[in-house]
Amino acid sequence: MNAVAQLKHQDTRKEHSASAYSQLDVSYDAQHRIGWFYMNANPRPCFTPTLLNELSHYLASVKQEMRETNQQKYDFLVVGSSVESVFNLGGDLDLFTRLIDERDREGLLAYAIHCIDILYDNMHHFGSDLTTVSLIQGDALGGGFEAALSSNLIIAERGVKMGLPEVLFNLFPGMGAFSLLSRKVGAARAQQMILSGELYSAETLYEWGAVDILAEPGQGEMALYSYIKSANRSPNSYKAMQKIRDLCNPVDYQELVAIAEIWADAALKLTAKDLRMMQRLVRRQTAKADR
């Protein structure tokens, strides 16, 4: 058995938590110092308020553990999904339609800021000496794609689709998409991706530089362990490059907040036709979750 296969064979690695999370599956690999957290939202695999609250709680506990262990407990923090064929379908569209009907700009903005707080922390390693990883083994749409893009390392399996469909209901992705994509694929291509509403394969996004590692179907975890093996051979180089990437591609928090403000205002301008389209997408998400 080769070294990578041995790592994969050690999938007994994960110490599962008996925590009270209802939409988040959390485990820990003590040998490789990896925190795994897999999203499992219901009734749809999107960023429900419950999932956002559980993410905030879990990630705050990671930061505390890193402080208490002198930055030793985690080397990697990996977000994935427990939902088959879906990473995350994005914002809670059912909630959005209710808030828009109620003209609740404050509620829309509060939701967006909650997402941004998590995304911004993820980009900045949660203020700790660790690497954040998105493990994309299913479709990542809208806010799900934005969340995936915020990690320091992005692993996607062949065949998964990613994209920003918000233009279908006359809105735009307001929680980091343009800020993150423009730094990875250029401003012109980022704008085209947002305005087209098209879905893109993991293979295409890998060619464009939006995905760091392209894995075979079902091999995403093994690809991470292979990366860890390479990083462990030259840890100083890998850590230095991470710091350089942070310096050369900064995203300002206030930039994200200002865009979220534009998003909230734009959401309140949606028409009844736009909201009907949003509800159709909610029904599609629900059907996808029920499969």
Short mmCIF file of C-alpha atoms in Angstrom, two decimals:
data_model
loop_
_atom_site.label_atom_id
_atom_site.label_comp_id
_atom_site.label_asym_id
_atom_site.label_seq_id
_atom_site.Cartn_x
_atom_site.Cartn_y
_atom_site.Cartn_z
CA MET A 1 0.00 0.00 0.00
CA ASN A 2 1.51 3.36 -1.02
CA ALA A 3 1.80 6.31 1.35
CA VAL A 4 -1.30 8.12 0.09
CA ALA A 5 -3.37 4.93 0.21
CA GLN A 6 -2.18 4.37 3.78
CA LEU A 7 -3.38 7.85 4.68
CA LYS A 8 -6.75 7.15 3.11
CA HIS A 9 -6.89 3.77 4.84
CA GLN A 10 -6.63 5.63 8.13
CA ASP A 11 -10.15 6.99 7.63
CA THR A 12 -10.82 5.77 11.15
CA ARG A 13 -8.97 9.07 11.73
CA LYS A 14 -12.11 11.05 12.53
CA GLU A 15 -13.18 11.35 16.12
CA HIS A 16 -16.86 12.16 15.75
CA SER A 17 -18.38 14.72 18.04
CA ALA A 18 -21.59 14.02 19.88
CA SER A 19 -22.41 17.70 19.81
CA ALA A 20 -25.91 19.08 19.59
CA TYR A 21 -25.47 20.42 16.05
CA SER A 22 -28.46 19.59 13.90
CA GLN A 23 -27.19 20.82 10.52
CA LEU A 24 -23.45 20.32 10.86
CA ASP A 25 -21.44 17.09 11.10
CA VAL A 26 -18.14 17.68 12.90
CA SER A 27 -15.14 15.41 13.37
CA TYR A 28 -11.43 15.60 14.09
CA ASP A 29 -8.38 13.79 12.71
CA ALA A 30 -5.88 13.93 15.56
CA GLN A 31 -3.06 12.30 13.60
CA HIS A 32 -3.10 14.91 10.83
CA ARG A 33 -4.61 17.71 12.92
CA ILE A 34 -7.59 18.24 10.62
CA GLY A 35 -10.95 19.61 11.65
CA TRP A 36 -13.73 18.42 9.37
CA PHE A 37 -17.14 20.08 9.25
CA TYR A 38 -19.74 18.86 6.80
CA MET A 39 -22.86 20.89 6.09
CA ASN A 40 -26.19 19.09 6.32
CA ALA A 41 -28.84 21.79 6.25
CA ASN A 42 -32.56 21.15 6.04
CA PRO A 43 -35.15 21.39 4.64
CA ARG A 44 -32.84 22.45 1.79
CA PRO A 45 -29.03 22.24 1.47
CA CYS A 46 -28.59 26.01 1.63
CA PHE A 47 -27.33 28.46 4.24
CA THR A 48 -30.25 28.38 6.63
CA PRO A 49 -30.10 30.61 9.72
CA THR A 50 -29.64 27.46 11.81
CA LEU A 51 -26.66 26.33 9.73
CA LEU A 52 -25.10 29.80 9.92
CA ASN A 53 -25.48 29.85 13.71
CA GLU A 54 -23.98 26.39 14.06
CA LEU A 55 -21.09 27.30 11.78
CA SER A 56 -20.40 30.39 13.88
CA HIS A 57 -20.47 28.36 17.10
CA TYR A 58 -18.21 25.59 15.79
CA LEU A 59 -15.69 27.98 14.23
CA ALA A 60 -15.54 30.06 17.42
CA SER A 61 -14.69 26.85 19.29
CA VAL A 62 -11.90 26.14 16.79
CA LYS A 63 -10.40 29.58 17.40
CA GLN A 64 -10.60 29.05 21.14
CA GLU A 65 -8.94 25.63 20.90
CA MET A 66 -6.14 27.09 18.81
CA ARG A 67 -5.53 29.76 21.44
CA GLU A 68 -5.59 27.20 24.25
CA THR A 69 -3.15 24.84 22.48
CA ASN A 70 -0.71 27.54 21.35
CA GLN A 71 -1.84 27.11 17.71
CA GLN A 72 -1.18 23.37 17.80
CA LYS A 73 -4.54 21.60 17.53
CA TYR A 74 -5.36 22.23 13.86
CA ASP A 75 -3.26 22.42 10.72
CA PHE A 76 -6.25 22.21 8.37
CA LEU A 77 -9.91 23.06 8.66
CA VAL A 78 -12.05 21.44 5.96
CA VAL A 79 -15.60 22.34 4.95
CA GLY A 80 -17.58 19.83 2.93
CA SER A 81 -21.11 18.50 2.65
CA SER A 82 -22.95 15.46 3.95
CA VAL A 83 -25.60 15.91 1.24
CA GLU A 84 -25.03 13.65 -1.75
CA SER A 85 -24.19 15.54 -4.97
CA VAL A 86 -24.55 18.95 -3.29
CA PHE A 87 -21.93 21.12 -1.61
CA ASN A 88 -24.33 23.98 -0.92
CA LEU A 89 -27.05 25.64 -3.01
CA GLY A 90 -26.50 29.11 -1.56
CA GLY A 91 -28.64 31.64 0.23
CA ASP A 92 -31.92 30.79 1.93
CA LEU A 93 -34.23 31.93 -0.89
CA ASP A 94 -37.38 31.13 1.06
CA LEU A 95 -36.20 33.46 3.83
CA PHE A 96 -35.24 36.10 1.27
CA THR A 97 -38.73 36.16 -0.26
CA ARG A 98 -40.32 36.61 3.17
CA LEU A 99 -37.96 39.42 4.13
CA ILE A 100 -38.51 41.15 0.79
CA ASP A 101 -42.29 40.85 1.13
CA GLU A 102 -41.97 42.43 4.59
CA ARG A 103 -39.64 45.17 3.24
CA ASP A 104 -37.17 44.12 5.94
CA ARG A 105 -33.87 45.60 4.75
CA GLU A 106 -32.38 45.19 8.22
CA GLY A 107 -33.12 41.46 8.18
CA LEU A 108 -31.65 41.02 4.68
CA LEU A 109 -28.50 42.91 5.63
CA ALA A 110 -28.12 41.05 8.93
CA TYR A 111 -28.23 37.73 7.04
CA ALA A 112 -25.65 38.99 4.53
CA ILE A 113 -23.32 40.27 7.25
CA HIS A 114 -23.52 36.95 9.09
CA CYS A 115 -22.42 35.19 5.89
CA ILE A 116 -19.65 37.74 5.31
CA ASP A 117 -18.33 37.37 8.85
CA ILE A 118 -17.87 33.64 8.36
CA LEU A 119 -16.47 34.03 4.84
CA TYR A 120 -13.99 36.73 5.88
CA ASP A 121 -12.79 34.67 8.85
CA ASN A 122 -12.40 31.64 6.58
CA MET A 123 -10.25 33.66 4.17
CA HIS A 124 -8.04 34.76 7.05
CA HIS A 125 -7.53 31.33 8.63
CA PHE A 126 -9.81 32.22 11.56
CA GLY A 127 -7.00 34.30 12.96
CA SER A 128 -4.98 31.14 13.48
CA ASP A 129 -2.01 29.31 12.03
CA LEU A 130 -4.05 26.89 9.93
CA THR A 131 -5.13 26.37 6.32
CA THR A 132 -8.82 26.43 5.41
CA VAL A 133 -9.98 23.99 2.74
CA SER A 134 -13.13 23.69 0.64
CA LEU A 135 -13.81 20.08 -0.34
CA ILE A 136 -16.33 20.31 -3.19
CA GLN A 137 -17.84 16.91 -3.96
CA GLY A 138 -21.20 18.19 -5.20
CA ASP A 139 -22.69 21.24 -6.84
CA ALA A 140 -21.85 24.63 -5.32
CA LEU A 141 -24.24 27.36 -6.41
CA GLY A 142 -24.68 31.01 -5.48
CA GLY A 143 -23.64 31.55 -1.89
CA GLY A 144 -22.37 27.97 -1.80
CA PHE A 145 -19.88 28.87 -4.52
CA GLU A 146 -18.97 32.09 -2.71
CA ALA A 147 -18.30 30.14 0.49
CA ALA A 148 -16.17 27.60 -1.35
CA LEU A 149 -14.09 30.33 -2.99
CA SER A 150 -13.19 31.83 0.39
CA SER A 151 -11.00 28.93 1.50
CA ASN A 152 -7.21 29.03 1.27
CA LEU A 153 -7.22 25.73 -0.67
CA ILE A 154 -10.02 24.62 -3.00
CA ILE A 155 -10.37 20.97 -3.96
CA ALA A 156 -13.12 20.00 -6.40
CA GLU A 157 -13.99 16.63 -7.85
CA ARG A 158 -14.43 16.21 -11.58
CA GLY A 159 -18.00 16.53 -12.77
CA VAL A 160 -19.31 18.88 -10.09
CA LYS A 161 -20.89 22.15 -11.20
CA MET A 162 -20.37 25.59 -9.78
CA GLY A 163 -21.93 28.91 -10.66
CA LEU A 164 -23.89 31.99 -9.71
CA PRO A 165 -27.54 31.73 -10.83
CA GLU A 166 -28.82 34.85 -9.02
CA VAL A 167 -29.30 36.73 -12.31
CA LEU A 168 -32.16 34.29 -13.05
CA PHE A 169 -34.25 36.13 -10.47
CA ASN A 170 -32.79 39.56 -11.31
CA LEU A 171 -30.33 39.78 -8.42
CA PHE A 172 -26.59 39.25 -8.00
CA PRO A 173 -24.42 37.29 -5.54
CA GLY A 174 -23.77 39.87 -2.84
CA MET A 175 -21.58 38.09 -0.32
CA GLY A 176 -18.14 37.98 -1.85
CA ALA A 177 -18.46 36.50 -5.34
CA PHE A 178 -17.04 39.38 -7.36
CA SER A 179 -14.38 40.22 -4.77
CA LEU A 180 -13.12 36.64 -4.67
CA LEU A 181 -13.56 35.68 -8.33
CA SER A 182 -12.00 38.85 -9.73
CA ARG A 183 -8.82 38.09 -7.78
CA LYS A 184 -8.73 34.54 -9.15
CA VAL A 185 -9.93 34.79 -12.76
CA GLY A 186 -9.87 38.55 -13.46
CA ALA A 187 -12.58 41.20 -13.24
CA ALA A 188 -13.92 40.75 -16.78
CA ARG A 189 -14.40 37.00 -16.47
CA ALA A 190 -15.85 37.36 -12.97
CA GLN A 191 -18.45 39.83 -14.25
CA GLN A 192 -19.29 37.58 -17.18
CA MET A 193 -19.76 34.61 -14.85
CA ILE A 194 -22.10 36.60 -12.61
CA LEU A 195 -24.21 38.12 -15.40
CA SER A 196 -24.49 34.90 -17.41
CA GLY A 197 -25.90 32.79 -14.59
CA GLU A 198 -24.20 29.80 -16.22
CA LEU A 199 -22.87 26.78 -14.37
CA TYR A 200 -19.26 25.76 -14.89
CA SER A 201 -17.56 22.42 -14.47
CA ALA A 202 -14.83 21.84 -11.92
CA GLU A 203 -12.54 21.10 -14.88
CA THR A 204 -13.14 24.53 -16.43
CA LEU A 205 -12.69 26.35 -13.15
CA TYR A 206 -9.47 24.45 -12.53
CA GLU A 207 -8.17 25.61 -15.92
CA TRP A 208 -9.11 29.19 -15.05
CA GLY A 209 -7.40 29.07 -11.66
CA ALA A 210 -10.50 29.22 -9.45
CA VAL A 211 -9.93 25.64 -8.25
CA ASP A 212 -6.54 24.62 -6.85
CA ILE A 213 -6.76 20.82 -6.99
CA LEU A 214 -8.89 18.74 -9.35
CA ALA A 215 -9.69 15.30 -7.94
CA GLU A 216 -11.30 12.25 -9.42
CA PRO A 217 -14.91 11.54 -8.31
CA GLY A 218 -14.92 10.20 -4.79
CA GLN A 219 -11.24 11.00 -4.29
CA GLY A 220 -11.47 14.47 -2.76
CA GLU A 221 -10.33 13.41 0.70
CA MET A 222 -7.43 11.45 -0.75
CA ALA A 223 -6.40 14.51 -2.77
CA LEU A 224 -6.22 16.48 0.46
CA TYR A 225 -4.04 13.85 2.12
CA SER A 226 -1.78 13.83 -0.93
CA TYR A 227 -1.48 17.62 -0.64
CA ILE A 228 -0.66 17.30 3.06
CA LYS A 229 2.07 14.78 2.25
CA SER A 230 3.63 17.24 -0.22
CA ALA A 231 3.27 20.17 2.18
CA ASN A 232 4.94 18.21 4.96
CA ARG A 233 8.01 17.73 2.79
CA SER A 234 8.49 21.50 2.49
CA PRO A 235 6.46 23.08 5.31
CA ASN A 236 8.40 26.34 5.38
CA SER A 237 7.83 26.90 1.66
CA TYR A 238 4.11 26.16 1.82
CA LYS A 239 3.50 28.39 4.84
CA ALA A 240 5.50 31.22 3.28
CA MET A 241 3.51 30.98 0.05
CA GLN A 242 0.26 31.14 2.00
CA LYS A 243 1.41 34.37 3.64
CA ILE A 244 2.43 35.78 0.26
CA ARG A 245 -0.98 34.96 -1.23
CA ASP A 246 -2.65 36.72 1.67
CA LEU A 247 -0.54 39.82 1.09
CA CYS A 248 -0.94 39.91 -2.68
CA ASN A 249 -4.70 39.27 -2.83
CA PRO A 250 -6.23 41.10 0.14
CA VAL A 251 -10.00 41.47 0.41
CA ASP A 252 -11.08 44.29 2.70
CA TYR A 253 -13.94 43.61 5.11
CA GLN A 254 -15.51 46.98 4.40
CA GLU A 255 -15.51 46.15 0.68
CA LEU A 256 -17.62 43.09 1.42
CA VAL A 257 -19.98 45.02 3.68
CA ALA A 258 -20.45 47.80 1.09
CA ILE A 259 -21.35 45.22 -1.55
CA ALA A 260 -23.79 43.58 0.87
CA GLU A 261 -25.48 46.97 1.31
CA ILE A 262 -25.93 47.21 -2.47
CA TRP A 263 -27.28 43.65 -2.47
CA ALA A 264 -29.87 44.39 0.23
CA ASP A 265 -31.08 47.49 -1.62
CA ALA A 266 -31.24 45.59 -4.91
CA ALA A 267 -33.21 42.76 -3.28
CA LEU A 268 -35.91 45.21 -2.23
CA LYS A 269 -36.33 46.26 -5.87
CA LEU A 270 -37.27 42.79 -7.07
CA THR A 271 -40.63 42.48 -8.78
CA ALA A 272 -43.39 39.98 -8.16
CA LYS A 273 -42.18 38.10 -11.24
CA ASP A 274 -38.66 37.92 -9.80
CA LEU A 275 -39.98 36.59 -6.49
CA ARG A 276 -42.01 33.92 -8.29
CA MET A 277 -38.83 32.77 -10.00
CA MET A 278 -37.08 32.71 -6.63
CA GLN A 279 -39.84 30.49 -5.24
CA ARG A 280 -39.55 28.15 -8.22
CA LEU A 281 -35.88 27.74 -7.37
CA VAL A 282 -36.83 27.01 -3.75
CA ARG A 283 -39.06 24.19 -4.97
CA ARG A 284 -36.23 22.83 -7.14
CA GLN A 285 -33.87 22.93 -4.14
CA THR A 286 -36.41 21.09 -2.03
CA ALA A 287 -36.88 18.43 -4.71
CA LYS A 288 -33.11 18.01 -4.98
CA ALA A 289 -32.86 17.55 -1.21
CA ASP A 290 -35.65 14.94 -1.22
CA ARG A 291 -33.95 12.67 -3.76
#
